[in-house]
Amino acid sequence: MHSDLVLVIVVATALAFDFTNGFHDTANAVATSISTRAMSPRVAVGISATLNFVGAFLSLKVAATVANGIVDSSLITPEIVFAGLIGAIFWNLLTWYFGLPSSSSHALIGGVVGSTLAAEGTKGVLGDGLVEKVVVPALVAPVLAFSAAGLAILVCYRIVGRRRPGPVNRSFRLGQIVSGSLFSLSHGTNDAQKTMGIIFLALVANGNLQAGDDVPTWVVISAASAIAAGTYVGGWRIIKTMGTRIIKMDPAQGFAAQAAGASVILSASHVAGYPLSTTHVISGAVMGAGAAKRVSAVRWGVAGNIVAAWVLTLPAAATVGALCFGVTRVFGRGATGPLVVSIALVALLVTLLARRFGSGSTLTAEA
């Protein structure tokens, strides 16, 4: 009975993380389209939410990587998964509050690795898999997106350099509808699967599934729905950072950044199953599109703050995950620990929302 209750708490927490992933990463998909006026905020967010849902059904390779390629599933318990999720959610809420586009993906992986280390030591973490499938792609993907977006914008300017700005901008705004939609699709393909992998890991740990089983359909649908709902709610603070504070984009730059980012993510998801940070990828692409036009166009101070958040994400989420596991173990192996931590997290969320919107500001006003 206790194990089933813990499992229910873990699944609910995983879907809560998926929701925070959606609203935290909305900016990845829509900020460039909004900032260049290619789409209105509500239209952009609505399209992104729909395509995030659709993208979750395109592939399950990333889910398999998260479930079996980073930690030893035979040593994982539902309590370990729960603690890792809390670490990820805490970091998502903290960076959302300060408007920093950090990586939800790396927060999730860091949280689970931290709680696993606290519970089982280094034997529970697959070091080679962590380096090969998380650390190396985290370093390579933003650089690749930076280079691809920079090259793309130079080609675009070469083609349209002597044409009138008005028709050119209108054409690229139309192009952004396509490139932004493609990025939203890629976001759903990569990010929703991480939650699927975590729920699958919890089901294996609880004895409901074997490691070689397929991901259940209800897991796919629920994860897709949660990330779509979170995307529709939208993280407007981060949208502002991504859309205007790194560079002031024109439609051509927005198109180049979105197209480059989507290409990198889709390739990594479908070919290798790498759980990329879509935040890192689109941030790198935005910087590349700006720097290729003029290096001084990028606000490197803001970019530096974002990079600092990237560097801190894995260790910070891992630390919270480890601490959370320690707290839950104080209450024993039953459901009491996860319940206490869940209540504390809800209280934290209510406090953050009250502080954030207590002055009477609204999402619409932020947009």
Coordinates of C-alpha atoms in Angstrom, one line a residue:
M1 CA 0.0 0.0 0.0
H2 CA 2.8 2.4 1.0
S3 CA 4.7 1.7 -2.2
D4 CA 1.6 2.3 -4.4
L5 CA 1.0 5.6 -2.6
V6 CA 4.6 6.6 -3.1
L7 CA 4.3 5.7 -6.8
V8 CA 1.2 7.9 -7.1
I9 CA 3.1 10.8 -5.5
V10 CA 6.1 10.3 -7.8
V11 CA 4.0 10.2 -11.0
A12 CA 2.1 13.3 -9.9
T13 CA 5.4 15.1 -9.1
A14 CA 6.8 14.0 -12.4
L15 CA 3.8 15.5 -14.2
A16 CA 4.2 18.7 -12.1
F17 CA 7.8 18.9 -13.2
D18 CA 6.7 18.4 -16.8
F19 CA 4.3 21.3 -16.4
T20 CA 7.1 23.5 -15.0
N21 CA 9.2 22.4 -17.9
G22 CA 6.6 23.6 -20.3
F23 CA 6.1 27.1 -18.8
H24 CA 9.8 27.5 -18.1
D25 CA 10.8 26.6 -21.7
T26 CA 7.9 28.4 -23.5
A27 CA 10.4 31.1 -24.3
N28 CA 12.6 28.7 -26.2
A29 CA 9.9 28.2 -28.8
V30 CA 8.1 31.5 -29.0
A31 CA 10.3 34.4 -27.8
T32 CA 11.9 35.1 -31.1
S33 CA 8.5 35.0 -33.0
I34 CA 7.0 37.4 -30.4
S35 CA 9.9 39.8 -30.3
T36 CA 9.9 40.2 -34.1
R37 CA 6.1 40.4 -34.2
A38 CA 5.8 37.4 -36.5
M39 CA 3.0 36.2 -34.1
S40 CA 1.0 37.6 -31.3
P41 CA 1.9 36.2 -27.8
R42 CA -1.3 34.2 -27.4
V43 CA -1.2 32.8 -30.9
A44 CA 2.5 31.8 -30.6
V45 CA 1.9 30.1 -27.2
G46 CA -1.2 28.3 -28.5
I47 CA 0.6 26.9 -31.5
S48 CA 3.6 26.0 -29.4
A49 CA 1.5 24.1 -26.9
T50 CA -0.3 22.1 -29.6
L51 CA 2.9 21.2 -31.3
N52 CA 4.6 20.3 -28.0
F53 CA 1.8 17.8 -27.5
V54 CA 2.2 16.3 -31.0
G55 CA 6.0 16.2 -30.8
A56 CA 5.9 14.0 -27.7
F57 CA 4.6 11.1 -29.9
L58 CA 7.2 11.3 -32.6
S59 CA 10.0 9.3 -30.9
L60 CA 10.9 7.5 -27.6
K61 CA 14.7 7.4 -27.9
V62 CA 15.2 10.2 -25.4
A63 CA 12.9 8.5 -22.9
A64 CA 14.9 5.3 -23.2
T65 CA 18.1 7.3 -22.5
V66 CA 16.7 8.9 -19.4
A67 CA 15.3 5.6 -18.1
N68 CA 18.3 3.4 -18.7
G69 CA 21.3 5.3 -19.8
I70 CA 22.2 7.6 -16.8
V71 CA 21.5 5.8 -13.6
D72 CA 21.4 2.0 -12.8
S73 CA 17.6 1.3 -12.9
S74 CA 18.1 -1.9 -10.8
L75 CA 19.2 0.3 -7.9
I76 CA 16.6 3.0 -8.2
T77 CA 13.6 3.3 -5.8
P78 CA 10.5 5.5 -6.2
E79 CA 11.9 7.6 -3.3
I80 CA 15.1 8.3 -5.2
V81 CA 13.1 9.4 -8.3
F82 CA 10.9 11.6 -6.2
A83 CA 13.8 13.4 -4.6
G84 CA 15.4 13.9 -8.0
L85 CA 12.2 15.5 -9.3
I86 CA 12.0 17.8 -6.3
G87 CA 15.6 19.0 -7.1
A88 CA 14.6 19.7 -10.7
I89 CA 11.3 21.5 -9.8
F90 CA 13.0 23.6 -7.2
W91 CA 15.7 24.8 -9.7
N92 CA 13.0 25.4 -12.3
L93 CA 11.0 27.6 -10.0
L94 CA 14.0 29.5 -8.7
T95 CA 15.4 30.3 -12.2
W96 CA 11.8 31.2 -13.5
Y97 CA 11.5 33.6 -10.6
F98 CA 14.6 35.4 -11.6
G99 CA 13.9 35.2 -15.3
L100 CA 16.9 33.0 -16.2
P101 CA 16.5 30.5 -19.1
S102 CA 18.3 27.6 -17.4
S103 CA 17.9 24.0 -18.5
S104 CA 15.0 22.0 -17.3
S105 CA 16.6 18.9 -18.8
H106 CA 19.8 19.3 -16.9
A107 CA 17.9 20.2 -13.7
L108 CA 16.0 16.9 -14.0
I109 CA 19.1 14.8 -14.8
G110 CA 21.1 16.6 -12.0
G111 CA 18.3 16.1 -9.5
V112 CA 18.1 12.3 -10.2
V113 CA 21.9 11.9 -10.2
G114 CA 22.1 13.8 -6.9
S115 CA 19.5 11.7 -5.2
T116 CA 21.0 8.5 -6.6
L117 CA 24.4 9.5 -5.2
A118 CA 22.9 10.2 -1.8
A119 CA 21.1 6.8 -1.8
E120 CA 23.6 4.4 -3.5
G121 CA 26.8 6.3 -4.0
T122 CA 28.8 6.3 -7.2
K123 CA 27.7 2.7 -8.1
G124 CA 24.2 4.0 -8.9
V125 CA 25.3 6.5 -11.5
L126 CA 26.4 5.3 -15.0
G127 CA 29.4 7.7 -15.4
D128 CA 30.1 6.8 -19.0
G129 CA 26.5 7.4 -20.0
L130 CA 26.3 10.7 -18.1
V131 CA 29.4 12.0 -19.9
E132 CA 28.6 10.6 -23.3
K133 CA 24.8 11.4 -23.4
V134 CA 24.6 14.5 -21.2
V135 CA 27.8 16.4 -20.6
V136 CA 29.4 16.2 -24.1
P137 CA 26.1 17.0 -25.9
A138 CA 25.6 19.9 -23.5
L139 CA 28.9 21.4 -24.6
V140 CA 28.6 20.6 -28.3
A141 CA 25.0 21.5 -29.0
P142 CA 25.0 25.2 -28.1
V143 CA 28.2 25.7 -30.1
L144 CA 26.7 23.8 -33.1
A145 CA 23.5 25.9 -32.9
F146 CA 25.6 29.1 -32.6
S147 CA 27.6 28.2 -35.7
A148 CA 24.5 27.0 -37.7
A149 CA 22.5 30.1 -36.9
G150 CA 25.4 32.4 -37.7
L151 CA 25.9 30.8 -41.0
A152 CA 22.2 30.8 -41.8
I153 CA 21.8 34.5 -41.1
L154 CA 24.8 35.3 -43.3
V155 CA 23.3 33.3 -46.1
C156 CA 19.9 35.0 -45.6
Y157 CA 21.5 38.5 -45.7
R158 CA 23.5 37.6 -48.8
I159 CA 20.3 36.5 -50.6
V160 CA 18.1 39.5 -49.6
G161 CA 20.8 42.2 -49.1
R162 CA 19.6 44.5 -51.9
R163 CA 15.9 44.1 -51.5
R164 CA 13.5 46.4 -49.8
P165 CA 13.3 45.8 -46.0
G166 CA 9.5 45.8 -45.8
P167 CA 8.8 42.9 -48.1
V168 CA 11.8 41.0 -46.8
N169 CA 10.7 41.3 -43.1
R170 CA 7.2 40.2 -44.0
S171 CA 8.6 37.2 -45.8
F172 CA 10.8 36.2 -42.8
R173 CA 7.9 36.7 -40.4
L174 CA 5.9 34.2 -42.4
G175 CA 9.0 31.9 -42.4
Q176 CA 9.1 32.3 -38.6
I177 CA 5.7 30.7 -38.3
V178 CA 7.2 27.6 -39.9
S179 CA 10.5 27.6 -38.1
G180 CA 8.9 28.4 -34.8
S181 CA 6.4 25.6 -35.2
L182 CA 9.2 23.2 -36.1
F183 CA 11.1 24.3 -33.0
S184 CA 8.0 23.7 -30.8
L185 CA 7.7 20.2 -32.4
S186 CA 11.3 19.4 -31.6
H187 CA 10.9 20.7 -28.0
G188 CA 8.0 18.3 -27.5
T189 CA 10.0 15.5 -29.0
N190 CA 12.9 16.0 -26.7
D191 CA 11.6 17.5 -23.5
A192 CA 8.4 15.6 -22.9
Q193 CA 10.2 12.3 -23.3
K194 CA 12.4 13.1 -20.3
T195 CA 9.4 13.0 -18.0
M196 CA 8.2 9.8 -19.7
G197 CA 11.6 8.3 -19.0
I198 CA 11.4 9.3 -15.3
I199 CA 7.9 7.9 -14.9
F200 CA 9.0 4.7 -16.6
L201 CA 12.0 4.5 -14.2
A202 CA 9.6 4.9 -11.2
L203 CA 7.3 2.1 -12.6
V204 CA 10.3 -0.2 -13.0
A205 CA 11.6 0.6 -9.5
N206 CA 8.1 -0.1 -8.0
G207 CA 7.9 -3.5 -9.8
N208 CA 5.1 -2.5 -12.2
L209 CA 7.3 -2.9 -15.4
Q210 CA 10.5 -4.5 -16.5
A211 CA 13.4 -2.4 -17.8
G212 CA 12.9 -3.9 -21.3
D213 CA 9.2 -3.0 -21.6
D214 CA 7.8 -0.3 -23.8
V215 CA 6.7 3.0 -22.3
P216 CA 2.9 2.7 -21.6
T217 CA 0.6 4.8 -23.7
W218 CA -0.9 6.5 -20.7
V219 CA 2.6 7.7 -19.7
V220 CA 3.1 9.2 -23.2
I221 CA -0.3 10.9 -23.2
S222 CA 0.0 12.3 -19.7
A223 CA 3.5 13.7 -20.2
A224 CA 2.5 15.2 -23.5
S225 CA -0.6 16.9 -22.0
A226 CA 1.4 18.2 -19.0
I227 CA 4.1 19.9 -21.0
A228 CA 1.5 21.3 -23.5
A229 CA -0.5 22.8 -20.6
G230 CA 2.6 24.3 -19.1
T231 CA 3.6 25.8 -22.4
Y232 CA 0.2 27.4 -22.8
V233 CA 0.5 29.0 -19.4
G234 CA 3.8 30.5 -20.5
G235 CA 6.8 31.8 -18.6
W236 CA 6.6 35.4 -19.6
R237 CA 9.6 36.5 -17.6
I238 CA 11.9 34.2 -19.5
I239 CA 10.3 35.1 -22.8
K240 CA 11.4 38.7 -22.2
T241 CA 15.0 37.6 -21.6
M242 CA 15.2 35.4 -24.6
G243 CA 13.3 37.7 -26.9
T244 CA 14.8 41.1 -26.2
R245 CA 17.6 41.1 -23.6
I246 CA 20.2 38.9 -25.4
I247 CA 19.9 40.7 -28.8
K248 CA 17.3 42.9 -30.5
M249 CA 16.3 40.6 -33.3
D250 CA 15.0 41.3 -36.8
P251 CA 12.8 38.6 -38.5
A252 CA 15.7 37.2 -40.5
Q253 CA 17.6 36.5 -37.3
G254 CA 14.6 35.0 -35.6
F255 CA 14.0 32.7 -38.5
A256 CA 17.7 31.6 -38.6
A257 CA 17.8 31.0 -34.9
Q258 CA 14.7 28.9 -34.8
A259 CA 15.6 26.9 -37.9
A260 CA 19.1 26.1 -36.6
G261 CA 17.8 25.2 -33.1
A262 CA 15.1 22.9 -34.4
S263 CA 17.6 21.1 -36.7
V264 CA 20.0 20.5 -33.9
I265 CA 17.4 19.2 -31.5
L266 CA 15.5 17.0 -34.0
S267 CA 18.8 15.4 -35.1
A268 CA 19.9 14.7 -31.6
S269 CA 16.5 13.3 -30.5
H270 CA 15.8 11.0 -33.5
V271 CA 19.3 9.8 -34.3
A272 CA 21.0 9.5 -31.0
G273 CA 18.4 9.9 -28.3
Y274 CA 20.4 12.6 -26.5
P275 CA 18.4 14.5 -23.8
L276 CA 19.5 17.9 -25.0
S277 CA 18.8 21.2 -23.2
T278 CA 16.5 23.0 -25.7
T279 CA 17.3 26.2 -23.7
H280 CA 21.0 25.8 -24.3
V281 CA 20.4 25.2 -28.0
I282 CA 18.1 28.1 -28.7
S283 CA 20.2 30.5 -26.6
G284 CA 23.2 29.5 -28.6
A285 CA 21.3 30.0 -31.8
V286 CA 20.1 33.4 -30.8
M287 CA 23.6 34.5 -29.9
G288 CA 24.9 33.1 -33.1
A289 CA 22.3 35.0 -35.2
G290 CA 23.2 38.2 -33.4
A291 CA 27.0 37.9 -33.4
A292 CA 27.1 37.0 -37.1
K293 CA 25.5 40.3 -37.9
R294 CA 27.5 42.4 -35.4
V295 CA 29.4 41.1 -32.4
S296 CA 28.4 44.1 -30.4
A297 CA 24.7 43.4 -31.1
V298 CA 24.8 40.6 -28.4
R299 CA 24.4 41.8 -24.9
W300 CA 27.2 39.7 -23.6
G301 CA 26.6 40.6 -20.0
V302 CA 23.1 39.0 -20.1
A303 CA 24.5 36.1 -22.1
G304 CA 27.1 35.6 -19.3
N305 CA 24.4 35.4 -16.6
I306 CA 22.6 32.8 -18.7
V307 CA 25.8 30.7 -19.1
A308 CA 26.4 31.0 -15.3
A309 CA 22.9 29.5 -14.8
W310 CA 23.8 26.7 -17.2
V311 CA 27.0 25.9 -15.3
L312 CA 25.1 25.9 -11.9
T313 CA 22.1 23.8 -13.0
L314 CA 23.5 20.3 -12.7
P315 CA 25.3 20.7 -9.4
A316 CA 22.5 22.8 -7.9
A317 CA 19.7 20.5 -8.8
A318 CA 21.9 17.5 -7.7
T319 CA 22.5 19.1 -4.3
V320 CA 18.8 19.7 -3.8
G321 CA 18.0 16.2 -4.9
A322 CA 20.5 14.7 -2.5
L323 CA 19.2 16.9 0.4
C324 CA 15.6 16.0 -0.5
F325 CA 16.4 12.3 -0.4
G326 CA 18.0 12.8 3.1
V327 CA 14.8 14.5 4.3
T328 CA 12.5 11.8 3.0
R329 CA 14.6 9.1 4.7
V330 CA 14.3 10.8 8.0
F331 CA 10.6 9.8 7.9
G332 CA 11.4 6.2 6.8
R333 CA 10.6 4.4 3.6
G334 CA 6.9 5.0 3.5
A335 CA 4.9 7.9 2.0
T336 CA 5.3 10.3 4.9
G337 CA 8.5 11.8 3.7
P338 CA 7.4 12.4 0.1
L339 CA 4.1 13.9 1.4
V340 CA 5.9 16.3 3.8
V341 CA 8.3 17.4 1.0
S342 CA 5.4 17.8 -1.5
I343 CA 3.5 20.0 0.9
A344 CA 6.6 22.1 1.5
L345 CA 7.1 22.5 -2.3
V346 CA 3.5 23.6 -2.8
A347 CA 3.9 26.2 0.0
L348 CA 7.1 27.5 -1.7
L349 CA 5.2 27.7 -5.1
V350 CA 2.3 29.6 -3.5
T351 CA 4.8 32.0 -1.9
L352 CA 6.7 32.6 -5.1
L353 CA 3.4 33.2 -7.0
A354 CA 2.2 35.6 -4.4
R355 CA 5.4 37.6 -4.5
R356 CA 5.5 37.5 -8.3
F357 CA 1.9 38.6 -8.9
G358 CA 1.1 40.3 -5.6
S359 CA 1.5 43.8 -7.1
G360 CA -1.4 43.2 -9.4
S361 CA 0.6 42.4 -12.6
T362 CA -0.9 39.9 -14.9
L363 CA 0.4 37.5 -17.5
T364 CA -1.3 39.6 -20.2
A365 CA 0.5 42.7 -19.0
E366 CA 3.8 40.9 -19.0
A367 CA 3.3 39.8 -22.5

